[in-house]
Coordinates of C-alpha atoms and ligand atoms in Angstrom, one line a residue:
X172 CA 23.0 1.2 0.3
X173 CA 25.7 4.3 0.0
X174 CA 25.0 4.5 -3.3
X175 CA 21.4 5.2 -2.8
X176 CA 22.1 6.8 0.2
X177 CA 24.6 9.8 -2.1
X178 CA 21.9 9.7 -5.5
X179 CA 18.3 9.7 -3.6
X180 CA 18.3 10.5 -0.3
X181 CA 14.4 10.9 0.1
X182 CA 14.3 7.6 -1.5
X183 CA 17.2 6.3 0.8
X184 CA 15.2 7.6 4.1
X185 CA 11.9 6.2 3.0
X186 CA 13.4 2.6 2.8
X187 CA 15.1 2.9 6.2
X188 CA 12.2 4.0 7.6
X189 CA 10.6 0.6 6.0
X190 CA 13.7 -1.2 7.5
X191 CA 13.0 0.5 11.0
X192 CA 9.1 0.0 10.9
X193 CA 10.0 -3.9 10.1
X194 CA 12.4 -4.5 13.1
X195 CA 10.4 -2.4 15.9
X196 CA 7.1 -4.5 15.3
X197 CA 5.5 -7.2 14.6
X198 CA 4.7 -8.7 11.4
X199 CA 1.5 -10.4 11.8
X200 CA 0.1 -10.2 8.3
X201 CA -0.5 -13.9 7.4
X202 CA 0.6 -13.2 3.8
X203 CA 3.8 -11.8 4.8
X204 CA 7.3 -13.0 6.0
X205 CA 10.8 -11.3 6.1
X206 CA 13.4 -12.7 3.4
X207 CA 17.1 -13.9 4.1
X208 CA 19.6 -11.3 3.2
X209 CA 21.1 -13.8 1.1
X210 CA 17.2 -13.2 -1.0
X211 CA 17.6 -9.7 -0.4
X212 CA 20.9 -9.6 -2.4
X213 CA 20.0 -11.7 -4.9
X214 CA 16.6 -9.8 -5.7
X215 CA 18.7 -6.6 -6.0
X216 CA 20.9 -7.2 -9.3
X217 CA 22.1 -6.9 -12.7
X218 CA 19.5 -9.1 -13.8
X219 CA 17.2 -6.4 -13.6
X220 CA 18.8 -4.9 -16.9
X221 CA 17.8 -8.5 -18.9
X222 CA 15.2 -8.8 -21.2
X223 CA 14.5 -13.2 -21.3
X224 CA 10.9 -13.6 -23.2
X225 CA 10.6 -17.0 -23.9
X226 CA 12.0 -20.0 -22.0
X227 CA 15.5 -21.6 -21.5
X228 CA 16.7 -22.5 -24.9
X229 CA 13.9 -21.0 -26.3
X230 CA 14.3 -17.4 -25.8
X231 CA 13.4 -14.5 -28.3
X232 CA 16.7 -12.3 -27.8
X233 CA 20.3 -12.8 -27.7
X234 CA 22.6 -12.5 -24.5
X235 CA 20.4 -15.6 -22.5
X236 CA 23.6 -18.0 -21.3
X237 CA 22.8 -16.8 -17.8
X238 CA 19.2 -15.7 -17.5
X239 CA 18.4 -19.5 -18.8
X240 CA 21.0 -21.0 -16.3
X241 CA 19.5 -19.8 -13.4
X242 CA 15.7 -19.6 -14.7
X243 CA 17.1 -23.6 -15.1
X244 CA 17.9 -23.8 -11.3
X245 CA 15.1 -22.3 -10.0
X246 CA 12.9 -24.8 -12.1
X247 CA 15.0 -27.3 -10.8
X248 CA 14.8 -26.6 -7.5
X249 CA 10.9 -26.0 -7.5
X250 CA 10.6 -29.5 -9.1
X251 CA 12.8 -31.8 -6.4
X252 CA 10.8 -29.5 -3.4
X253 CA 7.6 -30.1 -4.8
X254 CA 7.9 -33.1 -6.2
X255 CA 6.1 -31.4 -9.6
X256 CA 6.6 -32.8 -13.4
X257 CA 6.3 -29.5 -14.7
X258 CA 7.2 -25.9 -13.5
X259 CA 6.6 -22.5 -14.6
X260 CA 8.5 -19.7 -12.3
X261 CA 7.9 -17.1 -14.4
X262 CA 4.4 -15.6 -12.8
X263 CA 4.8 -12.2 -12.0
X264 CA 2.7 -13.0 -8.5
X265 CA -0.5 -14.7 -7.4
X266 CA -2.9 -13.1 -8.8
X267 CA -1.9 -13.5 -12.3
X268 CA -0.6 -17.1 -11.8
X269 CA -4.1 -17.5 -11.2
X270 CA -5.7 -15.9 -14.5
X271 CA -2.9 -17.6 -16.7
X272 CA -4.0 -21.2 -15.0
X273 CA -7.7 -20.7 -15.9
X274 CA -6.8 -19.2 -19.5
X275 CA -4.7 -22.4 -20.1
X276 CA -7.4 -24.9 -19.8
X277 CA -10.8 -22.8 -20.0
X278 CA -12.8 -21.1 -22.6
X279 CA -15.1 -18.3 -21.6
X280 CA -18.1 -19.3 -20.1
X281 CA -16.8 -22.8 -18.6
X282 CA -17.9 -23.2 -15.0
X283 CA -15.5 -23.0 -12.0
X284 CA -16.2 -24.4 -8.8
X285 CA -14.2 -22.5 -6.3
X286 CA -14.3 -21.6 -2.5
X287 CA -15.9 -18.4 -1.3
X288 CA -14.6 -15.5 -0.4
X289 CA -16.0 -14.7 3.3
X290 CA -15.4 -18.6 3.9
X291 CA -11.7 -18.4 3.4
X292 CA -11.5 -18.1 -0.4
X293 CA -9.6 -15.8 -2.2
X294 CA -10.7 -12.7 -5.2
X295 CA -9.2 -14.7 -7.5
X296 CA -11.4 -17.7 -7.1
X297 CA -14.1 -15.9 -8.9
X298 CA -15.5 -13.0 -6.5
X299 CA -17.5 -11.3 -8.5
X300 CA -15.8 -7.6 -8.7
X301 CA -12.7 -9.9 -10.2
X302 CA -11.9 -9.6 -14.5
X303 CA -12.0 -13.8 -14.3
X304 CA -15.4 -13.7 -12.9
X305 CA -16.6 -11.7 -15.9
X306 CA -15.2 -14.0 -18.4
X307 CA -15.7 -18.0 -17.1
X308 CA -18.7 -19.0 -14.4
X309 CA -17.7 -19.3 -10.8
X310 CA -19.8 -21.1 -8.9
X311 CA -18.9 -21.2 -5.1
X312 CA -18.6 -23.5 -2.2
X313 CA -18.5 -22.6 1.6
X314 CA -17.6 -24.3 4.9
X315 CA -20.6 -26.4 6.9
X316 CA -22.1 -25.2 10.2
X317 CA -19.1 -26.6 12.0
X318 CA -16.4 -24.5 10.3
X319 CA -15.1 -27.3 7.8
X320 CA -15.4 -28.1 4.2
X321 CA -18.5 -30.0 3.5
X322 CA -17.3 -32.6 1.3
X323 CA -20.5 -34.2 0.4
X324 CA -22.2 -30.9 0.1
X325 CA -19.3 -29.9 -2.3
X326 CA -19.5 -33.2 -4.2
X327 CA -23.1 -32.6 -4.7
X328 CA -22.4 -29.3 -6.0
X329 CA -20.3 -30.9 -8.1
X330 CA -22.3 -33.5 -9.9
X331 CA -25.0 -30.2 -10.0
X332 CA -23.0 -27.9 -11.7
X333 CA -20.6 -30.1 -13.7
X334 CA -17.7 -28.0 -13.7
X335 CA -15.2 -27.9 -16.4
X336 CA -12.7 -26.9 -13.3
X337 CA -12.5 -27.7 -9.4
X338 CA -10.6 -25.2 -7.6
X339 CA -9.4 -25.9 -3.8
X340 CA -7.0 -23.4 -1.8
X341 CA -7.4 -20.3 0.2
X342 CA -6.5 -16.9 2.1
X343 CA -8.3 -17.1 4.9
X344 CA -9.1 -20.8 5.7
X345 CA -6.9 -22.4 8.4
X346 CA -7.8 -25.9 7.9
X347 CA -6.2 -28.9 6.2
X348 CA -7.6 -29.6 3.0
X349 CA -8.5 -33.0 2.3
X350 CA -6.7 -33.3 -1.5
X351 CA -8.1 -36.8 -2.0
X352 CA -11.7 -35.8 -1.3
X353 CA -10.9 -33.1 -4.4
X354 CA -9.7 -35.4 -6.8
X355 CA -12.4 -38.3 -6.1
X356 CA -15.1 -35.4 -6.4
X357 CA -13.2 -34.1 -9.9
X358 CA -12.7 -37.3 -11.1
X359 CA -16.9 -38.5 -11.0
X360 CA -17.6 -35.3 -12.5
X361 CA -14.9 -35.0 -15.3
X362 CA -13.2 -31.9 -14.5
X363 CA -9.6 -30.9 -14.0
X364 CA -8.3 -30.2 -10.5
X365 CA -6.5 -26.9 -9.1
X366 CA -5.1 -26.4 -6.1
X367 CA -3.8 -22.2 -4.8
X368 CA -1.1 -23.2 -2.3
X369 CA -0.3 -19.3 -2.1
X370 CA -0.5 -19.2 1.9
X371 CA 0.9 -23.4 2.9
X372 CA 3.7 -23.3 0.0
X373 CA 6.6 -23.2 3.2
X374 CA 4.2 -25.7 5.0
X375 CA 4.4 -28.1 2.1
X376 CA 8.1 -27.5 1.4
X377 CA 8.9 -27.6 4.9
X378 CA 7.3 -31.1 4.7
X379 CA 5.1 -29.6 7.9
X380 CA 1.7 -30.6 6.2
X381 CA 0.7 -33.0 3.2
X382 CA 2.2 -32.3 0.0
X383 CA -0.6 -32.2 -2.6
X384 CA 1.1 -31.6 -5.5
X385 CA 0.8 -35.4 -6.4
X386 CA -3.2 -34.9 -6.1
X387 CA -3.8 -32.2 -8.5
X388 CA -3.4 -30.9 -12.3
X389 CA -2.2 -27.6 -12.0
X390 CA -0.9 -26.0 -8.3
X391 CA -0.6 -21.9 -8.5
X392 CA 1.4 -20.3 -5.6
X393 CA 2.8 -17.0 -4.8
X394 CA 6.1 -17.5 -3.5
X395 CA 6.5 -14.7 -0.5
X396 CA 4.5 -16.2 1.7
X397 CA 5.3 -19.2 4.2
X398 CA 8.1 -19.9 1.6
X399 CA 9.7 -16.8 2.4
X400 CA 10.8 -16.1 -0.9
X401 CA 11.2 -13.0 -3.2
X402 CA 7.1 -11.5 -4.1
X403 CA 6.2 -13.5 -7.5
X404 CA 4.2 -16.4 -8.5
X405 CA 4.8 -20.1 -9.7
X406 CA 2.7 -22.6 -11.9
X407 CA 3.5 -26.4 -11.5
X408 CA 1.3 -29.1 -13.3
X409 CA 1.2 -32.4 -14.9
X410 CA 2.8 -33.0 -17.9
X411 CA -0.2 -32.8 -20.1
X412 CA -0.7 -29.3 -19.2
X413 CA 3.1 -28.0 -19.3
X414 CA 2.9 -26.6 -23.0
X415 CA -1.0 -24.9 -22.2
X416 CA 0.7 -23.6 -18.9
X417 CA 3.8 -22.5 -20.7
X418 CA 2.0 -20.6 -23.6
X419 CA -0.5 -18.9 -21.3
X420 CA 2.5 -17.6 -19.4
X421 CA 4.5 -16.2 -22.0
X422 CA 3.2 -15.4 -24.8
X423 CA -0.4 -15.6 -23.5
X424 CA -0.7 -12.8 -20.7
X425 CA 3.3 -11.9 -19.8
X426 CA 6.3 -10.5 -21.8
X427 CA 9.6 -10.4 -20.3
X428 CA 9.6 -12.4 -17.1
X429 CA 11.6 -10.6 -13.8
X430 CA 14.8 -12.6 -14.2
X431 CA 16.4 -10.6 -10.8
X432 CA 13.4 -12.1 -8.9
X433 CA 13.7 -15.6 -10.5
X434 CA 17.2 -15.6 -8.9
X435 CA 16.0 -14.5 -5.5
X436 CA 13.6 -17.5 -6.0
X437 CA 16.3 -19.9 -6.8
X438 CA 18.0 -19.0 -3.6
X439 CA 15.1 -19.2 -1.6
X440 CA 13.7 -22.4 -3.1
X441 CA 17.7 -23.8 -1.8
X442 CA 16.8 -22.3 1.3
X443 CA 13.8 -24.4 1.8
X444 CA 15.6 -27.8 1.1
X445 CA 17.3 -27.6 3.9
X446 CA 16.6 -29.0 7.6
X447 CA 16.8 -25.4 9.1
X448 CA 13.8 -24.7 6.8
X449 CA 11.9 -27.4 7.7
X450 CA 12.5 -26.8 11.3
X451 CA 11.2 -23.8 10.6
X452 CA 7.6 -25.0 9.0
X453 CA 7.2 -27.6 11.8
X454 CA 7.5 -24.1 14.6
X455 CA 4.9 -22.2 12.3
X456 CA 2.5 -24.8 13.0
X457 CA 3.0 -24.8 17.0
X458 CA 3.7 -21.2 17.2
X459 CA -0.1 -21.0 15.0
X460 CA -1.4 -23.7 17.9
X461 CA -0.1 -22.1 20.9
X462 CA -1.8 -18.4 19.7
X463 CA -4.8 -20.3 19.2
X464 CA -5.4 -21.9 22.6
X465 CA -4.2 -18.2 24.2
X466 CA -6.8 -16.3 22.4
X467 CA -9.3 -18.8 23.2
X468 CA -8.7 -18.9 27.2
X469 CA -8.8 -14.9 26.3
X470 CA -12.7 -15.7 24.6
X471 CA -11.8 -15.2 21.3
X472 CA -14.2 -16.6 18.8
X473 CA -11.5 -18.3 16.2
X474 CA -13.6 -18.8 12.9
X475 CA -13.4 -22.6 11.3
X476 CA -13.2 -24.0 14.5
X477 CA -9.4 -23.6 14.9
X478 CA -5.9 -24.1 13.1
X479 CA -3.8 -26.4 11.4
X480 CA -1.9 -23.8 9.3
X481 CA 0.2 -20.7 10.3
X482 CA -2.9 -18.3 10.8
X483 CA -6.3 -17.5 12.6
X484 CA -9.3 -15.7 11.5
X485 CA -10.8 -14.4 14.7
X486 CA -14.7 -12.9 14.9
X487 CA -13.6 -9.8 17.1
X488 CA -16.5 -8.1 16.3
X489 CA -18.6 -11.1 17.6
X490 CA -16.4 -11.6 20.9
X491 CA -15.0 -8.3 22.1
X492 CA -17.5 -6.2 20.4
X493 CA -14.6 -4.3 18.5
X494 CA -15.3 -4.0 14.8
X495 CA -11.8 -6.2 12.3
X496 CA -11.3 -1.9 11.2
X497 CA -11.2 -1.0 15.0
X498 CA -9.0 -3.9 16.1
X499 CA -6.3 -3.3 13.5
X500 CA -5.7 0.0 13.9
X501 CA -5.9 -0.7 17.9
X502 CA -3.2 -3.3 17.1
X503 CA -0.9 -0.7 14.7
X504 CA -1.0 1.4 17.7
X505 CA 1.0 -1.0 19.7
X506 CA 3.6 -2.5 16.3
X507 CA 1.7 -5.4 15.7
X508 CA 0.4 -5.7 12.1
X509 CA -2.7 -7.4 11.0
X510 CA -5.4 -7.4 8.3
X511 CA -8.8 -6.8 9.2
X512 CA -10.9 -9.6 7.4
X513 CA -14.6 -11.1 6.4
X514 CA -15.7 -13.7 8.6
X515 CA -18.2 -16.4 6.8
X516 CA -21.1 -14.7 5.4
X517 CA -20.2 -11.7 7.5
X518 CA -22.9 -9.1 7.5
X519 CA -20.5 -6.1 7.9
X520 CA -18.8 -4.5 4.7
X521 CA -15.5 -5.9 3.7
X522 CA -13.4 -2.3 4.8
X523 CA -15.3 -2.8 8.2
X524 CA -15.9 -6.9 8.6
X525 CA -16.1 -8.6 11.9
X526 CA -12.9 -10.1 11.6
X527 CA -9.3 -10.0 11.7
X528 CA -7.0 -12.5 10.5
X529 CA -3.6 -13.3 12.3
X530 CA -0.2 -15.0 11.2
X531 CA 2.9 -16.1 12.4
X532 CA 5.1 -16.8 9.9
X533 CA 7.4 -14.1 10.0
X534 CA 7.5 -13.8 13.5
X535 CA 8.4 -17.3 13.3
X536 CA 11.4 -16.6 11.2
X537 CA 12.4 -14.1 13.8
X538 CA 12.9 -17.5 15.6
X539 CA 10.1 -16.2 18.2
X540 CA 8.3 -19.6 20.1
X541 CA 5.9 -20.4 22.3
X542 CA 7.0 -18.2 25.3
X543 CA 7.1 -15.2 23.2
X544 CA 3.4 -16.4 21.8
X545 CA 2.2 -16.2 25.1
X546 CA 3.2 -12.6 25.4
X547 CA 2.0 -11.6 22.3
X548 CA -1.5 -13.7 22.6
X549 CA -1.7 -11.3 26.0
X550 CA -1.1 -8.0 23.7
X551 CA -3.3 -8.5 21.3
X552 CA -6.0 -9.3 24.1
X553 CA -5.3 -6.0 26.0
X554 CA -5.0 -3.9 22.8
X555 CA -8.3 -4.8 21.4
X556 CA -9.7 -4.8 25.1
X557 CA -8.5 -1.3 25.6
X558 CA -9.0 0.1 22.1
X559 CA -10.3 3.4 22.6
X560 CA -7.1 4.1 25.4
X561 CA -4.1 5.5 24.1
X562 CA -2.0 5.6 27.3
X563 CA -2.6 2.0 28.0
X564 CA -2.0 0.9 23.9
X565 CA 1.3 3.6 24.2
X566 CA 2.5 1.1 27.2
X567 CA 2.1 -1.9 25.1
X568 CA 4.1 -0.7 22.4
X569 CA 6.8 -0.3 24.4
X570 CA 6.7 -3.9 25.4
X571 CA 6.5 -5.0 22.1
X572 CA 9.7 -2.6 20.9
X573 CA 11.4 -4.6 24.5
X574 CA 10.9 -7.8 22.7
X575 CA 11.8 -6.9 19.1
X576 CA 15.0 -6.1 20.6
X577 CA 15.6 -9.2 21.3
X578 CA 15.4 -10.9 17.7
X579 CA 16.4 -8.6 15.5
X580 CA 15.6 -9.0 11.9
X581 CA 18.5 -7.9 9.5
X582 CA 21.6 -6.6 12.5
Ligands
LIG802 N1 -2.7 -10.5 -0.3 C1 -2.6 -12.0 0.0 C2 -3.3 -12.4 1.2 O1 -3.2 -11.6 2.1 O2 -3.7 -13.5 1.4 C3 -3.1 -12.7 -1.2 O3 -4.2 -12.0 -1.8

């Protein structure tokens, strides 16, 4: 970065502080994950200058030949990974990806069934304080008393509330999804199926869990998280909703998409074809397991009765006494991130829930296994355990810089 470094060096020293923050701790935030420098170059360029509205072939200014060749490549790519008829990689993240889905097949007012929030779900499945909320009807579902999707309860719910849409996928949930149960339920009820594979994308392309991509209409994702990608979104879908997806996109809610960041995608989407990557999804889900049985020996209470994903939603609040607010910051204190987070039907307030919700993706792409798990399962234990004592949290983050050492992130 000497260029930075000689125009703006506050802005210079900011990002290498960033850079420092990243490589002495641990990234624990289940949403997060630490890009190849091969993503990192490719998000940083030229392409950033390039104005593309419209699609390949099909754009509304001149100057296109290689915005639409490697907007082509990243569709490409996306298609053969997912196995999708039709996708859309110009979402500028999740959350919009989201609202351009419902626009494309909803008018205001149609009904949405969609998980809840404190069972896993996420804003944009129709939490009230949410724009989509004020505009279609969300009706929500939530897990049964033993942590899980109740199928039968949703299918009742279903053939209640006769939802135009039936919406599965989640932020906080660590279980499989059954995607067969979802399109038997849509299909007795009429209603078209979505699926938010935001947090399993890398699962799925890593071929580590079930693909359901075949199951559903329309699939949303962001594509930063488990598929370690540049931050944006995707759209794939059936056929028969390609041109409503395509429209709502651009020129529905999105002008000129982020061209520089579709490249980053493209190379990250190559990334995930290969064996490395899928390596990589298959250690996720024993890294995930191995954290699981720790914390549990420890007496942690893990929400949903476990994991089959790459994250944990622990009650701390319920097994430690410490409140989700409490225990991250205790956890900051010694370099290990993570988001405090609603439990089910928690009865604390959202910026001070029960809960905290742990992932090891990135730490995963650090290539840290179960051994290091261990250590890190024992940390976490200690730090929330000791909360309210500095000296001993200081100690700890010393360990956890010792270990950092050891698999460094971009040296
Ligand atoms: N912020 C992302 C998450 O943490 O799950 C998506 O909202």
């Amino acid at each position: 970065m000497k260029n930075l470094k000689r125009e703006d060096l506050k802005v210079y020293r900011i990002i290498k502080n960033e850079e420092k923050r990243q490589e002495e701790g641990l990234e624990m935030i289940a949403s997060e994950n630490y890009v190849s420098r091969a993503v990192l170059e490719a998000l940083g360029n030229v392409f950033t200058n390039k104005y593309s509205e419209g699609y390949p072939g099909h754009r509304y200014y001149g100057g296109q030949e290689f915005a639409d060749a490697v907007e082509s490549l990243a569709i490409k790519r996306a298609k053969k990974l997912f196995g999708a008829e039709h996708v859309n990689v110009q979402p500028l993240s999740g959350a919009p990806a989201n609202m351009i889905a419902y626009s494309a097949v909803l008018k205001p007012g149609d009904k949405v069934l969609g998980m809840d929030l404190s069972h896993g779900g996420h804003l944009t499945h129709g939490h009230p304080v949410t724009f989509s909320a004020k505009i279609y009807n969300f009706v929500r579902y939530k897990t049964g008393a033993d942590g899980k999707i109740n199928y039968r309860e949703l299918e009742k719910m279903a053939i209640q509330e006769k939802p135009k849409l039936i919406l599965a996928g989640f932020s906080a949930y660590t279980r499989q999804l059954d995607y067969r149960k979802f399109q038997t339920i849509a299909k007795k009820v009429g209603a078209i199926t979505m699926i938010d594979i935001a947090h399993i994308a890398g699962l799925i392309a890593g071929k580590a869990i079930e693909n359901p991509v075949p199951y559903f209409d329309i699939i949303t994702t962001t594509t930063h998280k488990t598929l370690r990608g540049p931050r944006g979104g995707m759209i794939m879908c059936k056929k028969k909703f390609a041109t409503a997806i395509d429209k709502a996109v651009f020129p529905g809610f999105q002008g000129g998409p982020h061209i520089n960041t579709i490249a980053a995608l493209a190379v990250a989407l190559g990334e995930a074809q290969k064996n490395d990557f899928r390596k990589y999804a298959r250690q996720i889900l024993k890294n995930a397991k191995v954290l699981e049985q720790e914390l549990k020996k420890y007496g942690f209470k893990i929400m949903f009765g476990g994991t089959d994903n790459h994250m944990l939603l622990l009650d701390v609040f319920g097994s430690k006494g410490v409140s989700g607010r409490e225990a991250e910051i205790a956890l900051d204190k010694i370099g290990i991130s993570v988001n405090k987070n609603v439990i089910p039907d928690d009865k604390r307030k959202p910026l001070d829930p029960s809960g905290i919700r742990i992932g090891v993706s990135a730490i995963t792409t650090r290539k840290m296994k179960e051994k290091e798990i261990r250590k890190i399962a024992d940390w976490i234990n200690r730090a929330i355990e000791n909360y309210r004592d500095s000296r001993k949290l200081t100690k700890i983050r010393e360990e956890v810089k010792t270990l950092c050492r050891l698999f460094p992130l971009y040296r």
